[in-house]
Coordinates of C-alpha atoms and ligand atoms in Angstrom, one line a residue:
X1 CA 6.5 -6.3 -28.5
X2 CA 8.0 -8.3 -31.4
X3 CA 6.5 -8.7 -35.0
X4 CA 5.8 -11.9 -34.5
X5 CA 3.4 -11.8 -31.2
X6 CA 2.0 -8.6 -32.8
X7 CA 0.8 -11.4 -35.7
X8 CA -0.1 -13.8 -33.0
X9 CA -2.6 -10.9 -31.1
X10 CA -3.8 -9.8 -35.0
X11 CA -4.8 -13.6 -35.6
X12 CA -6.2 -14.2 -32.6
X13 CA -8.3 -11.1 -33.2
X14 CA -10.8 -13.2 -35.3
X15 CA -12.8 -14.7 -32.5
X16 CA -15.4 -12.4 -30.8
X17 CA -14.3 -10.2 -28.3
X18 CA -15.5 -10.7 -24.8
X19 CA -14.6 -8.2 -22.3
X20 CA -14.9 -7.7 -18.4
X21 CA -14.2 -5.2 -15.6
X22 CA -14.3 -5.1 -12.0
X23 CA -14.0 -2.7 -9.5
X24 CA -11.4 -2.9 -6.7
X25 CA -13.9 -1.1 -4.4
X26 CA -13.4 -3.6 -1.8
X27 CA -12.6 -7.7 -1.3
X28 CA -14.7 -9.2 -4.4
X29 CA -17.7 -11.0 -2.5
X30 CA -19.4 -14.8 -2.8
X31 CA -21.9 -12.6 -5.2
X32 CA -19.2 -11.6 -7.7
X33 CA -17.7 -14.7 -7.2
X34 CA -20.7 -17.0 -8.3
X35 CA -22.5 -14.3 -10.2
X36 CA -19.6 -13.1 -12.7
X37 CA -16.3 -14.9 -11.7
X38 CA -17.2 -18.4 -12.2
X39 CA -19.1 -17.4 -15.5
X40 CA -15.8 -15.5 -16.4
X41 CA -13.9 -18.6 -16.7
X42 CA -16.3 -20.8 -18.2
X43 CA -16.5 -17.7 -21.2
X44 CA -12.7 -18.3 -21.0
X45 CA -12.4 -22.1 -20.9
X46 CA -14.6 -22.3 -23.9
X47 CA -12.0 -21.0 -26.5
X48 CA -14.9 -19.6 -28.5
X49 CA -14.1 -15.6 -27.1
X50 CA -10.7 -13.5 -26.9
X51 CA -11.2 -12.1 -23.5
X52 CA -9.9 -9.7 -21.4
X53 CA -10.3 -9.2 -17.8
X54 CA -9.5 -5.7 -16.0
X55 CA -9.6 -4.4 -12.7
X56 CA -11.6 -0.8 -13.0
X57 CA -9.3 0.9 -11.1
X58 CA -10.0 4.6 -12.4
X59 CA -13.7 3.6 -11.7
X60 CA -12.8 3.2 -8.2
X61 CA -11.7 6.9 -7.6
X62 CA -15.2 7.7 -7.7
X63 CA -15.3 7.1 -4.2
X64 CA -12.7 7.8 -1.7
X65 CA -10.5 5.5 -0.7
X66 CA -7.5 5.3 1.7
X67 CA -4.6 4.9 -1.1
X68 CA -2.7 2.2 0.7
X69 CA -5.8 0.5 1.0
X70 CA -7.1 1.1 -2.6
X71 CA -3.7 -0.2 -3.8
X72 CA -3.7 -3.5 -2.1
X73 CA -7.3 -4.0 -3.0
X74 CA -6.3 -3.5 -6.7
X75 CA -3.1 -6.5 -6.0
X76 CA -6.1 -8.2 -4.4
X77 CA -8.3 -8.7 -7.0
X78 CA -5.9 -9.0 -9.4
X79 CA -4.9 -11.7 -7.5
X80 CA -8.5 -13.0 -7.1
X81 CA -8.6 -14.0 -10.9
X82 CA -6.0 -15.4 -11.1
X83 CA -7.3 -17.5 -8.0
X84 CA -10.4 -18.2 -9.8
X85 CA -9.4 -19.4 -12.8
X86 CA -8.8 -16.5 -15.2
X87 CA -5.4 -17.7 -16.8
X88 CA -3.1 -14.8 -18.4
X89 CA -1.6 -17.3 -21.3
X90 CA -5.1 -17.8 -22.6
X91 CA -6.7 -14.4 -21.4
X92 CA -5.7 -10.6 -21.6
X93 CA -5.3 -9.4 -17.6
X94 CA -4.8 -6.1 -17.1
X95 CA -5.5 -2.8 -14.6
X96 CA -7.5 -0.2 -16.5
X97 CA -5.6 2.8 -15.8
X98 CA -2.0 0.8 -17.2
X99 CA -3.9 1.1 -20.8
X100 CA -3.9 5.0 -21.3
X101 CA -6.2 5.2 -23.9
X102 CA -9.0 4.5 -21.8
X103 CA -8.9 7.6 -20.2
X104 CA -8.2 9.2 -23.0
X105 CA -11.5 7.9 -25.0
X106 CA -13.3 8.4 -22.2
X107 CA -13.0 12.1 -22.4
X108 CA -13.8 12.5 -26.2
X109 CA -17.0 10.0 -25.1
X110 CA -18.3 12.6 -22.4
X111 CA -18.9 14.9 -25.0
X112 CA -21.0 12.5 -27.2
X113 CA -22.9 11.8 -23.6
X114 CA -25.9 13.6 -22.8
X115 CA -26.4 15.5 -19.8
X116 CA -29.8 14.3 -19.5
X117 CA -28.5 10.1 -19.9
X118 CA -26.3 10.4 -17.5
X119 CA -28.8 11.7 -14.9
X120 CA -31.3 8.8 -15.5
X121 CA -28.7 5.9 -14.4
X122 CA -29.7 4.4 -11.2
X123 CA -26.3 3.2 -10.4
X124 CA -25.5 7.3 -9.8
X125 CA -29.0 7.6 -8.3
X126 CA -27.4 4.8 -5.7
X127 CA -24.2 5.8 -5.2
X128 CA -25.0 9.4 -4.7
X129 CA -27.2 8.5 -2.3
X130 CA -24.9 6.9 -0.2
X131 CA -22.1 9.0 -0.5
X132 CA -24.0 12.3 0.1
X133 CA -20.8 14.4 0.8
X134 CA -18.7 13.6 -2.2
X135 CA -21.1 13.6 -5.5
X136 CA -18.2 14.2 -7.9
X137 CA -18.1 14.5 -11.8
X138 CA -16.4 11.7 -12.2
X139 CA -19.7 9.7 -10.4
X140 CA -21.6 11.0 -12.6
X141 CA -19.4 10.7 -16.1
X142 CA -18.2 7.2 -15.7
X143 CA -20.7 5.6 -18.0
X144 CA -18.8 7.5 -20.6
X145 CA -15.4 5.8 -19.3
X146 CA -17.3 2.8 -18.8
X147 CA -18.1 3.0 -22.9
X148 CA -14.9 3.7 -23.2
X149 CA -13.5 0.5 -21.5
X150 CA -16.0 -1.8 -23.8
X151 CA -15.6 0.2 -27.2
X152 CA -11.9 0.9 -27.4
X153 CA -11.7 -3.3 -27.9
X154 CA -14.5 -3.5 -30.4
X155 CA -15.6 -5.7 -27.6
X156 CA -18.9 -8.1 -29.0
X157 CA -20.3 -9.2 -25.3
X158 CA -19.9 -7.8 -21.9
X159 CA -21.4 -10.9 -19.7
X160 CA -23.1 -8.7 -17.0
X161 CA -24.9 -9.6 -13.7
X162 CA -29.1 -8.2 -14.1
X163 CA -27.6 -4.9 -12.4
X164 CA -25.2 -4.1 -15.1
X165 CA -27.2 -4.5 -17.9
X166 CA -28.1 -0.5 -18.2
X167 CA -24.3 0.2 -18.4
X168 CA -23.7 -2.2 -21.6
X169 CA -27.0 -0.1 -22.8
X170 CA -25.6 3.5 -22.7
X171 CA -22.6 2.0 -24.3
X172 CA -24.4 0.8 -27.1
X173 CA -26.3 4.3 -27.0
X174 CA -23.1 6.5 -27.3
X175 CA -21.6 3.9 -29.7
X176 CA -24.5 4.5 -32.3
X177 CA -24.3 8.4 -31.7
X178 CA -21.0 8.3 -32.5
X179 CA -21.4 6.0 -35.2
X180 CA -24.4 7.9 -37.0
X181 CA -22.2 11.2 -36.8
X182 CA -19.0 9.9 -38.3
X183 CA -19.8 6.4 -39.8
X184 CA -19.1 2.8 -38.6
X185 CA -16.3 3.4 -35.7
X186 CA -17.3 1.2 -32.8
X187 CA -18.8 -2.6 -32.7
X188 CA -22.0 -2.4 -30.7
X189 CA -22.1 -4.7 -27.5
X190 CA -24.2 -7.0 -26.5
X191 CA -24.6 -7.1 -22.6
X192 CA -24.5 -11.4 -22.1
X193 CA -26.4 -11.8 -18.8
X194 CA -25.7 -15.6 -17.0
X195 CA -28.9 -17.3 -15.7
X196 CA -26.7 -19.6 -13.0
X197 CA -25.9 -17.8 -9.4
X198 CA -27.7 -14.9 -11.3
X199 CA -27.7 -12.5 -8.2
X200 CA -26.7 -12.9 -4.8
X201 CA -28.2 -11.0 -1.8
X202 CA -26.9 -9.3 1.6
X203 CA -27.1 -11.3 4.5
X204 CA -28.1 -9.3 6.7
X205 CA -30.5 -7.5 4.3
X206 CA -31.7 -10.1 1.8
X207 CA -33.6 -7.3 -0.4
X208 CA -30.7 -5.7 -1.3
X209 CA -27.3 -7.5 -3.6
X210 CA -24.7 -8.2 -2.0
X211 CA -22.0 -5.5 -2.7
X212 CA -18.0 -5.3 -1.6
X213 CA -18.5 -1.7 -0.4
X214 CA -21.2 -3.4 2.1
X215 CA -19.9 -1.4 5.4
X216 CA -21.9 -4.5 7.4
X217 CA -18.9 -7.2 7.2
X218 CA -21.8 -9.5 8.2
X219 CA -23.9 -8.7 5.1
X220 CA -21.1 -10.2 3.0
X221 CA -19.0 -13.3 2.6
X222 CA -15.6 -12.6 0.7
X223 CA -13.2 -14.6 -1.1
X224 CA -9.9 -13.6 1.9
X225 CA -12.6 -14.3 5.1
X226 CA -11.6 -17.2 7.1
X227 CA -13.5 -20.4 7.4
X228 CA -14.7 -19.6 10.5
X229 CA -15.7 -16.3 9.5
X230 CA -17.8 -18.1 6.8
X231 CA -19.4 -20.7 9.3
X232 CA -20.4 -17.9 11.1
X233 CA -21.5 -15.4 9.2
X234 CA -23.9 -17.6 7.3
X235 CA -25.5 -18.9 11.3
X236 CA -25.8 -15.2 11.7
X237 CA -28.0 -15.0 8.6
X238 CA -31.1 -13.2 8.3
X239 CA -34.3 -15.3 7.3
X240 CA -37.7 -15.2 9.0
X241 CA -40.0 -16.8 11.7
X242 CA -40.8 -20.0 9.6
X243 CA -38.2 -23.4 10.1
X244 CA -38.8 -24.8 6.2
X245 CA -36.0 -25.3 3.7
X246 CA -38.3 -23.9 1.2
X247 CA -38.2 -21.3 -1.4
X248 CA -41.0 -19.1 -1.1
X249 CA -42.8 -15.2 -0.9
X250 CA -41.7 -13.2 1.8
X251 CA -38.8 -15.7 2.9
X252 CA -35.8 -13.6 1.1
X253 CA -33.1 -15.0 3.5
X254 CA -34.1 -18.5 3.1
X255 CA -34.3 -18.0 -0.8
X256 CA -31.0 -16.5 -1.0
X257 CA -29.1 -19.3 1.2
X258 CA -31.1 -22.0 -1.2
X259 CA -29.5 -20.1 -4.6
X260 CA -25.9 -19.9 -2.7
X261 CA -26.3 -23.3 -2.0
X262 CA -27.1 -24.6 -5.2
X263 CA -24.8 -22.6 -6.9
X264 CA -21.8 -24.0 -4.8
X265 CA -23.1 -27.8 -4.8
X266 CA -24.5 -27.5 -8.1
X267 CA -27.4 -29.2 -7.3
X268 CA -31.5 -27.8 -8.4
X269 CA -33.6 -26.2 -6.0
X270 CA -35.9 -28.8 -5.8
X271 CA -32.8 -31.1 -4.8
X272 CA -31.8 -28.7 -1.9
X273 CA -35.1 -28.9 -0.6
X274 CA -35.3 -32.5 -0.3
X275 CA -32.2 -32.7 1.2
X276 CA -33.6 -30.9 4.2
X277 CA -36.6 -31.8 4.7
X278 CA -37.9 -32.0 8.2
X279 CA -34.5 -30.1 8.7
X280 CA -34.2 -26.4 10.8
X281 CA -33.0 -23.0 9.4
X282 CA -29.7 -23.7 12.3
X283 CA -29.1 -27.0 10.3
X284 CA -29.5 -25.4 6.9
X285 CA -27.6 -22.5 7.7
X286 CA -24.4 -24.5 9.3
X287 CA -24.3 -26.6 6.0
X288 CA -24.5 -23.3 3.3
X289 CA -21.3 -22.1 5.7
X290 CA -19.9 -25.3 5.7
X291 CA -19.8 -25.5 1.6
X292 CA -19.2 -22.3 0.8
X293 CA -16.3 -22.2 3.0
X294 CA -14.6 -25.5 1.3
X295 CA -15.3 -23.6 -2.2
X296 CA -13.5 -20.8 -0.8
X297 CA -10.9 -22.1 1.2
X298 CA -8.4 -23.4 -2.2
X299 CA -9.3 -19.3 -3.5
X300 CA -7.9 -17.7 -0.2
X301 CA -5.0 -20.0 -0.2
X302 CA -4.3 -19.1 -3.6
X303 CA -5.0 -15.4 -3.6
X304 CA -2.3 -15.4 0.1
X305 CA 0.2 -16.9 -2.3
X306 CA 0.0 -14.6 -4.9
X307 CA -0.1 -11.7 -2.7
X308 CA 3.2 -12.7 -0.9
X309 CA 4.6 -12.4 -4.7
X310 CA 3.5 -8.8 -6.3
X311 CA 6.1 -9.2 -8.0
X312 CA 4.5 -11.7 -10.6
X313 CA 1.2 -9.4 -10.0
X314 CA 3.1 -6.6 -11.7
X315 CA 4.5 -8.8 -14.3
X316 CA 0.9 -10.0 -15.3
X317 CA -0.3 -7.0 -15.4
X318 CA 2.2 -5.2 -17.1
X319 CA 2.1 -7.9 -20.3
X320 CA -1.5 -7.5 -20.1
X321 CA -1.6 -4.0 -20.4
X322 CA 0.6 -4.2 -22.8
X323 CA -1.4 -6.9 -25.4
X324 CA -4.7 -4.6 -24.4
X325 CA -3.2 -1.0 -25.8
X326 CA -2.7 -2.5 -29.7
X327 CA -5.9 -2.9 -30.0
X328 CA -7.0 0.1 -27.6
X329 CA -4.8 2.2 -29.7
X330 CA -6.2 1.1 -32.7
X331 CA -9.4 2.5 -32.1
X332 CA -7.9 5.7 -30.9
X333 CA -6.1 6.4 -33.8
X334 CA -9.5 5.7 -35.8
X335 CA -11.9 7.9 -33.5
X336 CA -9.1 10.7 -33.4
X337 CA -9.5 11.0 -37.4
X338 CA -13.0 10.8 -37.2
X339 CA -13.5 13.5 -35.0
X340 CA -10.9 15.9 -36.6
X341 CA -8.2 15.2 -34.2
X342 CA -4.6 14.7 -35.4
X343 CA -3.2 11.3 -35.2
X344 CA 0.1 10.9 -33.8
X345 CA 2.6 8.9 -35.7
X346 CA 3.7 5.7 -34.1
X347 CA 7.3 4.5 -34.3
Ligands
AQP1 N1 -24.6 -9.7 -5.5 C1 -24.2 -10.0 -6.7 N2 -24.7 -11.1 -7.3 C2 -24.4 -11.4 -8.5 N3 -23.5 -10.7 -9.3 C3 -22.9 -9.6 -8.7 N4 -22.0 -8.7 -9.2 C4 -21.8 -7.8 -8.3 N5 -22.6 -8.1 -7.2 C5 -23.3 -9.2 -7.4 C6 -21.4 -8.8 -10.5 O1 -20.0 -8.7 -10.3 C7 -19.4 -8.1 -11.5 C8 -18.4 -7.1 -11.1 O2 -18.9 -6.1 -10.3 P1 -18.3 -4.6 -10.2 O3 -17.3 -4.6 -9.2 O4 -17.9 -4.1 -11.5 O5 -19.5 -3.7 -9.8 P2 -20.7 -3.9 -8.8 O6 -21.9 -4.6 -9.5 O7 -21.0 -2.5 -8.3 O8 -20.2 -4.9 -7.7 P3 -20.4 -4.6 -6.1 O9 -19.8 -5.8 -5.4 O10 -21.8 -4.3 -5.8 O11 -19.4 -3.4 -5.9 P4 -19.7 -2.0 -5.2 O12 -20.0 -2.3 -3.8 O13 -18.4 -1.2 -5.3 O14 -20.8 -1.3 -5.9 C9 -20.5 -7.5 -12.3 O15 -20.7 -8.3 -13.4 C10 -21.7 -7.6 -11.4 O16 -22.9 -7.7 -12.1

């Protein structure tokens, strides 16, 4: 990289840092779609953060995966930003594991991570549970390269869905053990939590999220299924015995479909239920497919295009990684004195 963009990246460094991961654990759903993506690129299109954006890929390996399909789901979302919004000229886009010095902050983090932390963190609680047969180290460490991914930037937010919030928490915790050992090393995050789309449920199960490793494809809607896959997955919908477009206790499926369909039109609760007033569930249903599948029809279209051309994926992401390690490596350097380590010099 020249002088003179290393100036530009140094200038730039004065706004707050604003920093975001996802996991290429399967296609990224309607809920990461409306509950982070969209927020994403409002952060970005306010020009009041430098952000980066990165597909967790390490953080992915946690589970097993088929490696041709883990590769194209990493292209995939990659491609998914990009679809949604998150625009490389103004943003840093880049996949986790092309920035070296995550992993290699993530190690000297797991051992300024307590044993006893680690075990209280429902998302390993979760995914032990469902993946009895492989409870690796890595399930249970990645917090630590989770810290890692946040501190290494001297990141100021981490805008979060409710369900994250405990990550951006230990983060802050092993950031201020580190910091009361050694002095002031690492910014402490704030987690930013979104109020809009907030948190979008299963279909099939509307008291659980809606996740991409859902092995019901009916549970979720993703940004590459089809309109008709849409249309039909949202008739399939689980709600209850009632017929009213109302939001209400005990009617999960019919609360979820009203926040899905107020998030895509943009219009209040209260609005949505007028609209359907002495309307059916069948009716309701058919128009929540109906929008959705217009919002994501321009997103597949675009994410087909940039899939046919991995070419400019690998491009992206290599300038990305690239911007993302000068600051990355400026932290390493500083936590490697800290601890004791020697720092290597840089040409
Ligand atoms: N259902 C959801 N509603 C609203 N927001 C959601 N997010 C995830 N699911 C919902 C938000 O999406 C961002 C990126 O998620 P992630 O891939 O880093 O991890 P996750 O929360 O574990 O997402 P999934 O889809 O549930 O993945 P799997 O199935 O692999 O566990 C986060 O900001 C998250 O809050």
């Amino acid at each position: 990289m020249s002088e003179l963009s290393q100036n530009n990246e140094v200038k730039k460094e004065k706004k707050k840092i604003s920093l975001s991961f996802i996991q290429p654990s399967g296609s990224i759903t309607l809920g990461n779609y409306l509950g982070a993506l969209t927020n994403w690129v409002t952060i970005q299109n306010s020009g009041d953060f430098n952000c980066l954006y990165a597909m967790a890929d390490l953080h992915a390996l946690t589970v097993r995966h088929e490696p041709a399909d883990l590769r194209k789901q990493i292209y995939q979302g990659l491609a998914t930003l990009l679809a949604c919004g998150i625009d490389p000229e103004k943003s840093i886009v880049f996949l986790q594991s092309h920035v070296h010095q995550h992993a290699e902050l993530g190690w000297i983090l797991d051992c300024y991570t307590m044993f006893g932390e680690l075990s209280r963190m429902t998302q390993f609680k979760d995914k032990s549970a469902k993946n009895a047969d492989n409870i690796n180290a890595g399930l249970f460490t990645y917090p630590a390269l989770m810290a890692a991914d946040i501190l290494l930037y001297q990141t100021d937010f981490v805008p979060v869905g409710q369900d994250q919030k405990q990550h951006v928490e230990i983060a802050r915790d092993i950031a201020n053990r580190f910091n009361g050992i050694y002095g002031k090393t690492f910014n402490l995050p704030e987690p930013y939590i979104t109020k809009s789309g907030a948190r979008i449920m299963s279909l099939a199960d509307p008291t659980k999220k809606m996740s991409k490793s859902d092995s019901n494809v009916n549970a979720i809607i993703t940004v590459t299924d089809t309109d008709n896959e849409i249309i039909k997955k949202f008739k399939r919908a689980v709600t209850d015995s009632g017929s009213e477009v109302r939001m209400g206790e005990g009617k999960d499926g019919v609360n979820n479909l009203i926040n899905i369909y107020s998030a895509v039109t943009g219009k209040s609760t209260e609005e949505v239920e007028r609209e359907f007033e002495g309307k059916g569930y069948g009716d309701f249903k058919l128009a929540c497919g109906e929008v959705v599948a217009d919002r994501i029809r321009p997103i597949r279209e675009k994410i087909n295009d940039y899939m046919n051309n991995r070419d400019y994926l690998d491009q992206i992401s290599a300038v990305g990684a690239e911007r993302a390690s000068i600051f990355a490596q400026r932290t390493l350097d500083k936590v490697y004195k800290k601890v004791g380590l020697v720092v290597k010099k840089h040409n």
